[in-house]
CSV table of N, CA and C in Angstrom, one decimal:
chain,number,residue,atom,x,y,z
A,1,UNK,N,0.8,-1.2,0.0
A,1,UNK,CA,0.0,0.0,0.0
A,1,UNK,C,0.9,1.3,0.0
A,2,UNK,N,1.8,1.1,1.1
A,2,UNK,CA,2.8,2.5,0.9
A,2,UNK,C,3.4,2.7,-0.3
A,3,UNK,N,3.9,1.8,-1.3
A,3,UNK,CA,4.5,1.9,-2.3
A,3,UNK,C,3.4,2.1,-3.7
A,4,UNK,N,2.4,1.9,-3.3
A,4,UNK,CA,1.4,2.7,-4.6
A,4,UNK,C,1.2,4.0,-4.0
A,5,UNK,N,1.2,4.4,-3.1
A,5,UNK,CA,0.9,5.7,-2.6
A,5,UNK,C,2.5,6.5,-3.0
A,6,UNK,N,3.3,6.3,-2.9
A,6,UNK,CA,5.1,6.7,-2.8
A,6,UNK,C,4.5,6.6,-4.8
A,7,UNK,N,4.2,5.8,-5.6
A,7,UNK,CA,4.6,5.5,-6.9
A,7,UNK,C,2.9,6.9,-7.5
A,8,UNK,N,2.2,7.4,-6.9
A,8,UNK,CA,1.3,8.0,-7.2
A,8,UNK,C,1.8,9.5,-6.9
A,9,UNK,N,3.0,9.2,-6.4
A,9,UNK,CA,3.6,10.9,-6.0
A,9,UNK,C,2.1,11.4,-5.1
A,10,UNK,N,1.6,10.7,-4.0
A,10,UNK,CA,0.8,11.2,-2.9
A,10,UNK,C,1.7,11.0,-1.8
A,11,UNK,N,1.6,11.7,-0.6
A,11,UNK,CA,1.9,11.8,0.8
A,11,UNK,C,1.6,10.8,1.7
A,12,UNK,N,1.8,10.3,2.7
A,12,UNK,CA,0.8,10.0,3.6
A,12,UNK,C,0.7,10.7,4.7
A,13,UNK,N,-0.4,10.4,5.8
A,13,UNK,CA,-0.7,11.3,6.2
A,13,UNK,C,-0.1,11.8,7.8
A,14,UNK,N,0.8,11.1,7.8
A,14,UNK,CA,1.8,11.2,8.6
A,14,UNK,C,2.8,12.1,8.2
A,15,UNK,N,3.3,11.6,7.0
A,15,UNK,CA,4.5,12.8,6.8
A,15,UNK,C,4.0,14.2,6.3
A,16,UNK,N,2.1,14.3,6.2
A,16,UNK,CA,1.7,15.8,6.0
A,16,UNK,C,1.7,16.0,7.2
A,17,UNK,N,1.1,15.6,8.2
A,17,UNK,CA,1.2,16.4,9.5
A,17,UNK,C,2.7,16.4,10.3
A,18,UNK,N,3.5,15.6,10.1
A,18,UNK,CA,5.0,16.7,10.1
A,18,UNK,C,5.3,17.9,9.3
A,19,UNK,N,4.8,17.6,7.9
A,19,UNK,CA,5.2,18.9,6.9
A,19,UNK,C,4.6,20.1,7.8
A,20,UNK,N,3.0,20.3,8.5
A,20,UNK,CA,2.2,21.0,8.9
A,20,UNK,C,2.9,21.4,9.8
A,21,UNK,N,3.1,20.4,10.2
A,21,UNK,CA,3.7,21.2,12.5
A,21,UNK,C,4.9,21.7,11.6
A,22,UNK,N,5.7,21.2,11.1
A,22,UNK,CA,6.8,22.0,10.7
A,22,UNK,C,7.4,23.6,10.0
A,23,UNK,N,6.0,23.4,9.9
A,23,UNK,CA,5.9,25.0,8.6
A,23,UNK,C,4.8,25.7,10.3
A,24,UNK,N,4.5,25.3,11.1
A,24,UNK,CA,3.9,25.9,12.0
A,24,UNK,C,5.2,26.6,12.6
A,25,UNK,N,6.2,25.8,13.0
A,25,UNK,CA,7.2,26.2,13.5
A,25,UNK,C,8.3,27.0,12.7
A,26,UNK,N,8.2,26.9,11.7
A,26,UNK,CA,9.1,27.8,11.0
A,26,UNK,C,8.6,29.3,11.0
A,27,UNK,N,6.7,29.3,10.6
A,27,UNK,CA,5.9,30.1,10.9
A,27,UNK,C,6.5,31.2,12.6
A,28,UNK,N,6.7,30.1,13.4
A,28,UNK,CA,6.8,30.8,14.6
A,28,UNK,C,7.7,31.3,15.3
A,29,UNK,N,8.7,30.3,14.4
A,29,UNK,CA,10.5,30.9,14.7
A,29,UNK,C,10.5,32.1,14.1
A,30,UNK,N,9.7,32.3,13.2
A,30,UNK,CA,10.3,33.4,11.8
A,30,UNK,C,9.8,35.0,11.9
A,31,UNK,N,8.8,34.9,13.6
A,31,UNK,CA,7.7,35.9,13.3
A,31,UNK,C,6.8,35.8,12.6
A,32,UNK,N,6.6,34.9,12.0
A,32,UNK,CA,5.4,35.1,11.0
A,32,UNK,C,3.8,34.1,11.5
A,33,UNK,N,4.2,34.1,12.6
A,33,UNK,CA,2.9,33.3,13.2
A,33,UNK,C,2.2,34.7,14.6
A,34,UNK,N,1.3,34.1,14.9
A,34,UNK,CA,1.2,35.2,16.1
A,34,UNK,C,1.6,34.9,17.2
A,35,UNK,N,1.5,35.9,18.3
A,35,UNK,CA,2.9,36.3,19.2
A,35,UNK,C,2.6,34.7,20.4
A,36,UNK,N,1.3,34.4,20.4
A,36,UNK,CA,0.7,33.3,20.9
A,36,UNK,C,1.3,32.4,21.3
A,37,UNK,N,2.3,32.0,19.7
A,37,UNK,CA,2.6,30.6,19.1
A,37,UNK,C,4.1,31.0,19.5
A,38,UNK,N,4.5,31.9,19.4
A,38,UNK,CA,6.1,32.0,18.9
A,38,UNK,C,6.7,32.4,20.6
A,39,UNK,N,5.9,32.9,21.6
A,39,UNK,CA,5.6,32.7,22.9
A,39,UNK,C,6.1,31.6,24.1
A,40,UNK,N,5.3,30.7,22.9
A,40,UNK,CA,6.0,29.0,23.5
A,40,UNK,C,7.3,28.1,23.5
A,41,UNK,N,7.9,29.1,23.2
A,41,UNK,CA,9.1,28.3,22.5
A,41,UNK,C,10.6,29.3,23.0
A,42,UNK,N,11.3,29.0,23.4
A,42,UNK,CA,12.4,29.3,24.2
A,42,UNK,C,13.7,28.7,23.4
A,43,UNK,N,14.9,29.4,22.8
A,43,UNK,CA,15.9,28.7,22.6
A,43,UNK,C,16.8,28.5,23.7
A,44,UNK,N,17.6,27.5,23.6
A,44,UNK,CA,19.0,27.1,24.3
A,44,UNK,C,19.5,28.2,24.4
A,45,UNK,N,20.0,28.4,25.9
A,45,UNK,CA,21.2,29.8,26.2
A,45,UNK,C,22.3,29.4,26.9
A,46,UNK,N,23.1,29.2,25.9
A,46,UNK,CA,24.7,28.1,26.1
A,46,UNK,C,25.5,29.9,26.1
A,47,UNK,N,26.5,29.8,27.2
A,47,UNK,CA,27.7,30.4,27.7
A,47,UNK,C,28.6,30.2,27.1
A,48,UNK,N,28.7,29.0,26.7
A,48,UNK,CA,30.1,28.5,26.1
A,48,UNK,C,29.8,28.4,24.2
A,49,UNK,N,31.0,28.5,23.4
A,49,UNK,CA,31.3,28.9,22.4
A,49,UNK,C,30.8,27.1,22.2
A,50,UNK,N,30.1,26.9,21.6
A,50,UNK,CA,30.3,25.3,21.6
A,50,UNK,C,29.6,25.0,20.0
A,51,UNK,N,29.8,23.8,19.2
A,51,UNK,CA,28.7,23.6,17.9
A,51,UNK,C,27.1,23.6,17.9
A,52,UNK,N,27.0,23.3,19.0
A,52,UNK,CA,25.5,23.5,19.4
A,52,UNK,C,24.6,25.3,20.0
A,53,UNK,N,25.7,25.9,20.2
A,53,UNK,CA,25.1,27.0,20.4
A,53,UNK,C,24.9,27.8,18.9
A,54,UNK,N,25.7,27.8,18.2
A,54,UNK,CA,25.6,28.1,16.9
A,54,UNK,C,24.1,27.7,16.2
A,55,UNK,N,23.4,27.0,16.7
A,55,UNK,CA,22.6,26.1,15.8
A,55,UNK,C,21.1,26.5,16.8
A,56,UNK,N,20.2,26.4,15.8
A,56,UNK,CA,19.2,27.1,16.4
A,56,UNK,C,17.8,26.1,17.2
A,57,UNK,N,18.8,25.8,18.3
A,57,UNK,CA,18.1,24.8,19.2
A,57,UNK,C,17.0,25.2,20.1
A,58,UNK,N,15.9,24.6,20.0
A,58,UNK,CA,14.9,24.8,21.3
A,58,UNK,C,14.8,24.1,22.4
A,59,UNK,N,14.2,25.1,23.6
A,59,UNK,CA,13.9,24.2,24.8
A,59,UNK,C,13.2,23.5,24.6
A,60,UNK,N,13.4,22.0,25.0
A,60,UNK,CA,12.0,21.3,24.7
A,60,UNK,C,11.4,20.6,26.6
A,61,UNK,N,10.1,21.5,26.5
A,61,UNK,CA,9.9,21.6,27.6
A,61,UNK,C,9.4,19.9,28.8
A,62,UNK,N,9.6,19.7,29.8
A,62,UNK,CA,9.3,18.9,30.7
A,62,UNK,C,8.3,18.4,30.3
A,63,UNK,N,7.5,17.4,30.0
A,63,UNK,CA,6.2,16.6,30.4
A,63,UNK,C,6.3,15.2,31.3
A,64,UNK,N,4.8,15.5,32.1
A,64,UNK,CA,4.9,14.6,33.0
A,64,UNK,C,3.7,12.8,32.4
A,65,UNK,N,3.0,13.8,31.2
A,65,UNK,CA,2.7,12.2,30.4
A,65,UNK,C,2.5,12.4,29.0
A,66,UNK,N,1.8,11.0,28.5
A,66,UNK,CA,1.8,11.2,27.0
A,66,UNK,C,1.2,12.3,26.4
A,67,UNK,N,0.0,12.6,27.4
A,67,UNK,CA,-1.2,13.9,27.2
A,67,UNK,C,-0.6,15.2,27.2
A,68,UNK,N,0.7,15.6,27.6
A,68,UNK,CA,1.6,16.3,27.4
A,68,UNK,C,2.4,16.2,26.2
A,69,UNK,N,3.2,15.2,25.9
A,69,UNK,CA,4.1,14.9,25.1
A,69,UNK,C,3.0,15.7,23.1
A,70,UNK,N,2.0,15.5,23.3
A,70,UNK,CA,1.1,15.9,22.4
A,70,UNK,C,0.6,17.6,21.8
A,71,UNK,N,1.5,18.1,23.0
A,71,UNK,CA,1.2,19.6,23.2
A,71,UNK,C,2.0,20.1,21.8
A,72,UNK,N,1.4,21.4,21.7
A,72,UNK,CA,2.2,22.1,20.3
A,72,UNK,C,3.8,22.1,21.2
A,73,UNK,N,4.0,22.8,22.3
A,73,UNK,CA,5.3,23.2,22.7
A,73,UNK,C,6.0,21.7,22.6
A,74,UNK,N,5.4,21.0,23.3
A,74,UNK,CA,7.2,20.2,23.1
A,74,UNK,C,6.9,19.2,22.1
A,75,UNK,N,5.8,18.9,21.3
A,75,UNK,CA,5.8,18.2,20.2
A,75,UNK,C,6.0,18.9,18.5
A,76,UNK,N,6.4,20.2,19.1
A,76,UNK,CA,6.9,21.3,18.0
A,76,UNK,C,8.3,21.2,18.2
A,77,UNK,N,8.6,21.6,19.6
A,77,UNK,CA,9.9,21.7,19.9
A,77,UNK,C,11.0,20.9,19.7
A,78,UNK,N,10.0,19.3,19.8
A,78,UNK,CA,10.9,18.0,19.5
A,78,UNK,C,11.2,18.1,17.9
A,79,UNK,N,10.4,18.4,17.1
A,79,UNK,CA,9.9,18.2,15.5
A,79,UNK,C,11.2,18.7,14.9
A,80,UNK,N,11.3,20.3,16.2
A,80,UNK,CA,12.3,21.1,15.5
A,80,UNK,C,14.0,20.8,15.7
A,81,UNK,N,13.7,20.5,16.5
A,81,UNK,CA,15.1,19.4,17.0
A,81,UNK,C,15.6,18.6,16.2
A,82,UNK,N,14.6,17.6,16.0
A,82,UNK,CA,14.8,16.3,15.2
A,82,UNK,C,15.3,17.2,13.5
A,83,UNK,N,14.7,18.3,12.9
A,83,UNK,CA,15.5,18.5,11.3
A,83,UNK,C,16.8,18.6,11.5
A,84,UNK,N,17.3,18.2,10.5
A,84,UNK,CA,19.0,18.7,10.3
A,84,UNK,C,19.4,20.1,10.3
A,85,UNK,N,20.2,20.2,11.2
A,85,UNK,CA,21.2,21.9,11.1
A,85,UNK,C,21.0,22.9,9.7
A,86,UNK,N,21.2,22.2,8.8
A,86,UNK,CA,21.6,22.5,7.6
A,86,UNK,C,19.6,23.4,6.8
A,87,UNK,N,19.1,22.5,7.7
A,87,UNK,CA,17.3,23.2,7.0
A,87,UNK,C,17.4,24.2,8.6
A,88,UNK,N,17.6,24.0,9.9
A,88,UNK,CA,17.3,24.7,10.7
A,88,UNK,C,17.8,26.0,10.7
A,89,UNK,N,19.1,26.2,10.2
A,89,UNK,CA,20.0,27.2,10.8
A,89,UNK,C,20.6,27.9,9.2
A,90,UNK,N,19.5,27.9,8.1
A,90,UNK,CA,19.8,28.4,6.8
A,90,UNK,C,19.0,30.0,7.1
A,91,UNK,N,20.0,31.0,6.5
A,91,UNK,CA,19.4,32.6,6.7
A,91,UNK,C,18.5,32.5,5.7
A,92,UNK,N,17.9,33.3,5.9
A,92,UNK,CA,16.8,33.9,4.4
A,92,UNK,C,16.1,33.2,3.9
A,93,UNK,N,15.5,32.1,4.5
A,93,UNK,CA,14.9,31.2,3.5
A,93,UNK,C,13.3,31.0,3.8
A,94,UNK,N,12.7,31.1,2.7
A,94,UNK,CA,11.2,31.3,2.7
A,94,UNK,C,10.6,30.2,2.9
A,95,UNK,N,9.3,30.2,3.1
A,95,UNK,CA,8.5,29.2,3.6
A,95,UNK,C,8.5,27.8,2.8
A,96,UNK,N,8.2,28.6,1.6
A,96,UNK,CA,8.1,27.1,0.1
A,96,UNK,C,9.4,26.2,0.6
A,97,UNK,N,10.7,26.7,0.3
A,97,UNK,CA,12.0,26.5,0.0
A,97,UNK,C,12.1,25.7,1.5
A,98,UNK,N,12.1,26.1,2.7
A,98,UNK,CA,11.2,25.5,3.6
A,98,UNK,C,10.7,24.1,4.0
A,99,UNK,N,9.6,24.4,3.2
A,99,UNK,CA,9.0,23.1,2.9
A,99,UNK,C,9.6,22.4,1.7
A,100,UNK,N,10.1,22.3,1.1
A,100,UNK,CA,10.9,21.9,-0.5
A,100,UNK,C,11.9,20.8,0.6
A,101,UNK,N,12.7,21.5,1.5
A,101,UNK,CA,13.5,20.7,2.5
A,101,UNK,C,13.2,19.6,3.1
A,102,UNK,N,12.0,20.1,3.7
A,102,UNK,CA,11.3,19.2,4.6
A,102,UNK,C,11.0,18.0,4.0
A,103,UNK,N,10.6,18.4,3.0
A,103,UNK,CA,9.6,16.6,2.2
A,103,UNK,C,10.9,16.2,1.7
A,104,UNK,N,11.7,16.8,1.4
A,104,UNK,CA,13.4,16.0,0.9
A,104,UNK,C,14.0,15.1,1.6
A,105,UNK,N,13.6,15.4,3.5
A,105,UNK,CA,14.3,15.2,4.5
A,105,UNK,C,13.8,14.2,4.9
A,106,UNK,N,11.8,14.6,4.8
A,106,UNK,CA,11.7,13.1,5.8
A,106,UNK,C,10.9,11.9,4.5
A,107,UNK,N,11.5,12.0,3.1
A,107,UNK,CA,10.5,11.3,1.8
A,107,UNK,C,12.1,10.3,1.8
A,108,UNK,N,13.4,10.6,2.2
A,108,UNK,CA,14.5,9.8,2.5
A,108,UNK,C,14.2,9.0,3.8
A,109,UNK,N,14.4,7.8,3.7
A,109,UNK,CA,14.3,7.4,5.1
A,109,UNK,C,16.0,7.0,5.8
């Protein structure tokens, strides 16, 4: 079944609602979401000169269960974790281009 869907150039519906939370969060990192959304989300404040401070890491906040784990903040915050440096921490880049990444990123397994 996955492989007629993959051979029809459709989605499933899993890797759309990553594409979605993902462009929510780029939305919210970028300013372009409202102050609501972009609110929730805290980066890492490293002291030290390190590769990871460079890179545009979020807090991903405590949960105490799965009903948590489900929340925009830390099921955004994980999403945004999990892409590669290279789509997270690129200047200038628009939403499309963005998303162009994203489906490149997670359509590789």
């Amino acid at each position: 079944m996955l492989h007629t869907i993959q051979k029809l150039g459709l989605t499933t519906l899993t890797l759309r609602r990553k594409l979605h939370m993902a462009q929510c969060m780029f939305r919210s990192l970028s300013s372009q979401a409202p102050p609501y959304l972009s609110q929730l989300f805290s980066h890492v404040s490293c002291h030290h000169n390190t590769r990871s401070s460079f890179t545009s890491q979020l807090n991903i906040p405590l949960v105490r269960s799965s009903f948590g784990q489900r929340a925009f903040s830390f099921a955004g915050a994980s999403l945004w974790r999990s892409l590669p440096t290279a789509i997270r921490a690129t200047p200038n880049l628009s939403l499309n281009n963005f998303t162009e990444l994203c489906k490149r990123f997670y359509s590789n397994p």
